[in-house]
Tab-separated table of C-alpha atoms in Angstrom:
chain	number	residue	atom	x	y	z
A	16	VAL	CA	36.129	16.664	122.119
A	17	GLN	CA	33.297	17.342	120.289
A	18	LEU	CA	31.842	16.303	118.120
A	19	GLN	CA	28.157	17.833	116.230
A	20	ALA	CA	25.989	15.687	114.587
A	21	SER	CA	23.509	17.344	112.006
A	22	GLY	CA	21.651	16.907	108.948
A	23	GLY	CA	18.824	15.298	110.759
A	24	GLY	CA	14.842	15.851	109.594
A	25	LEU	CA	11.844	14.971	108.714
A	26	VAL	CA	11.159	13.200	105.583
A	27	GLN	CA	8.931	10.837	103.796
A	28	ALA	CA	9.029	7.536	103.157
A	29	GLY	CA	11.606	6.648	100.307
A	30	ALA	CA	13.588	9.868	100.734
A	31	SER	CA	17.230	10.330	101.146
A	32	LEU	CA	19.206	12.097	103.909
A	33	ARG	CA	22.892	12.130	104.747
A	34	LEU	CA	23.681	13.143	108.120
A	35	SER	CA	27.617	15.139	109.480
A	36	CYS	CA	29.379	14.463	112.129
A	37	ALA	CA	32.073	16.869	112.590
A	38	ALA	CA	34.683	16.674	114.892
A	39	SER	CA	36.985	19.035	116.826
A	40	GLY	CA	39.781	19.188	119.833
A	41	ARG	CA	40.937	15.918	117.915
A	42	THR	CA	42.006	14.118	114.547
A	43	PHE	CA	40.368	10.953	114.650
A	44	SER	CA	43.776	9.067	111.938
A	45	ASN	CA	43.310	5.725	114.090
A	46	GLY	CA	40.731	4.066	115.916
A	47	ALA	CA	36.855	4.429	114.460
A	48	VAL	CA	33.911	6.222	114.543
A	49	GLY	CA	30.545	4.666	114.084
A	50	TRP	CA	26.556	6.226	113.992
A	51	PHE	CA	23.949	4.710	116.539
A	52	ARG	CA	20.827	5.315	116.923
A	53	GLN	CA	18.009	5.693	119.519
A	54	ALA	CA	14.283	5.089	119.000
A	55	PRO	CA	11.520	6.387	121.488
A	56	GLY	CA	11.369	3.734	124.174
A	57	LYS	CA	13.784	1.772	122.796
A	58	GLU	CA	17.634	1.273	122.961
A	59	ARG	CA	20.544	2.896	121.723
A	60	GLU	CA	21.310	0.381	119.057
A	61	PHE	CA	24.060	0.162	116.278
A	62	VAL	CA	23.551	1.337	113.438
A	63	ALA	CA	27.160	1.944	111.125
A	64	ALA	CA	31.049	2.344	111.805
A	65	LEU	CA	34.628	2.557	110.179
A	66	ARG	CA	37.412	1.673	111.263
A	67	ILE	CA	39.733	4.687	110.330
A	68	ARG	CA	43.163	3.026	108.985
A	69	GLU	CA	41.985	0.441	107.751
A	70	ARG	CA	38.566	1.677	106.262
A	71	ASN	CA	36.833	-1.892	107.288
A	72	THR	CA	33.270	-0.793	107.356
A	73	ALA	CA	30.253	-2.348	109.991
A	74	TYR	CA	26.586	-2.347	109.504
A	75	ALA	CA	23.566	-3.283	111.628
A	76	GLU	CA	21.464	-5.528	109.241
A	77	ALA	CA	18.596	-3.151	109.055
A	78	VAL	CA	20.334	-1.003	107.624
A	79	LYS	CA	23.013	-2.319	104.983
A	80	GLY	CA	22.710	-2.345	101.647
A	81	ARG	CA	20.539	1.363	102.234
A	82	PHE	CA	23.241	3.806	104.174
A	83	SER	CA	26.552	3.764	103.976
A	84	ILE	CA	29.092	5.443	106.417
A	85	SER	CA	32.318	6.976	105.175
A	86	ARG	CA	34.545	10.008	106.296
A	87	ASP	CA	36.494	13.036	104.867
A	88	ASN	CA	40.149	12.789	106.597
A	89	ALA	CA	40.491	16.203	105.384
A	90	LYS	CA	37.526	17.566	107.090
A	91	ASN	CA	37.658	15.183	110.485
A	92	THR	CA	34.182	14.943	109.447
A	93	LEU	CA	32.049	11.823	109.573
A	94	TYR	CA	28.912	11.399	107.331
A	95	LEU	CA	25.875	8.559	107.569
A	96	GLN	CA	24.596	8.676	103.678
A	97	MET	CA	20.486	7.603	104.497
A	98	ASN	CA	18.942	5.828	101.468
A	99	SER	CA	15.017	4.283	101.684
A	100	LEU	CA	14.405	5.557	104.564
A	101	LYS	CA	11.911	3.722	106.560
A	102	PRO	CA	9.365	4.775	109.295
A	103	GLU	CA	11.478	2.008	111.773
A	104	ASP	CA	14.203	4.553	110.747
A	105	THR	CA	12.802	7.465	112.939
A	106	ALA	CA	15.077	7.461	115.976
A	107	VAL	CA	17.251	10.059	117.431
A	108	TYR	CA	21.047	9.303	115.431
A	109	TYR	CA	24.140	9.668	117.284
A	110	CYS	CA	27.947	9.909	116.586
A	111	ALA	CA	30.477	8.199	118.326
A	112	ALA	CA	34.651	7.870	118.133
A	113	VAL	CA	37.184	6.207	119.299
A	114	GLY	CA	41.138	6.531	118.992
A	115	THR	CA	42.420	3.649	119.653
A	116	ARG	CA	42.071	0.556	117.129
A	117	PRO	CA	39.376	-1.548	118.027
A	118	ILE	CA	38.397	-5.510	117.105
A	119	LEU	CA	36.116	-5.564	114.080
A	120	SER	CA	33.651	-7.238	116.813
A	121	ALA	CA	33.636	-4.007	119.151
A	122	LEU	CA	32.782	-1.761	116.034
A	123	SER	CA	28.959	-2.265	117.480
A	124	MET	CA	29.380	-2.071	120.514
A	125	ALA	CA	28.509	1.108	122.091
A	126	ALA	CA	31.235	0.447	124.987
A	127	THR	CA	34.183	0.689	122.550
A	128	TYR	CA	33.726	4.752	122.354
A	129	ASP	CA	34.714	7.384	124.335
A	130	TYR	CA	33.809	10.228	122.404
A	131	TRP	CA	29.869	10.674	121.704
A	132	GLY	CA	28.043	14.035	119.776
A	133	LEU	CA	25.044	15.152	120.863
A	134	GLY	CA	22.451	13.139	118.428
A	135	THR	CA	20.206	14.553	115.389
A	136	LEU	CA	17.008	13.592	114.955
A	137	VAL	CA	15.413	11.634	111.874
A	138	THR	CA	11.761	11.457	111.570
A	139	VAL	CA	10.384	9.322	108.033
A	140	SER	CA	6.638	9.165	108.034
A	141	SER	CA	5.179	6.954	106.223
């Protein structure tokens, strides 16, 4: 299974970006997919997740109302729409997936996910 994240770049504060994560080698019809990020010198942190079959979503408080996670089942591709970007959103963004259905409270835990992409860098200037 490979997850390929793309869409990162350098933008100014207030701008929008859409990240994509294409999955190959397996079709995730159940389970969950998510986005995490890691800023320089910081731990990897949860951003957003989607439980595939139920369409439940979860967001970190820092991104609620600004970021939106979605998935195109036909394309087996995950998206993260990021609006009103702030300098503190600067990080490498990683997509992740798990083939088994996790409980809702586990969506924000990195250990829940079996598969990880290499990450795409998002830089937000002030």
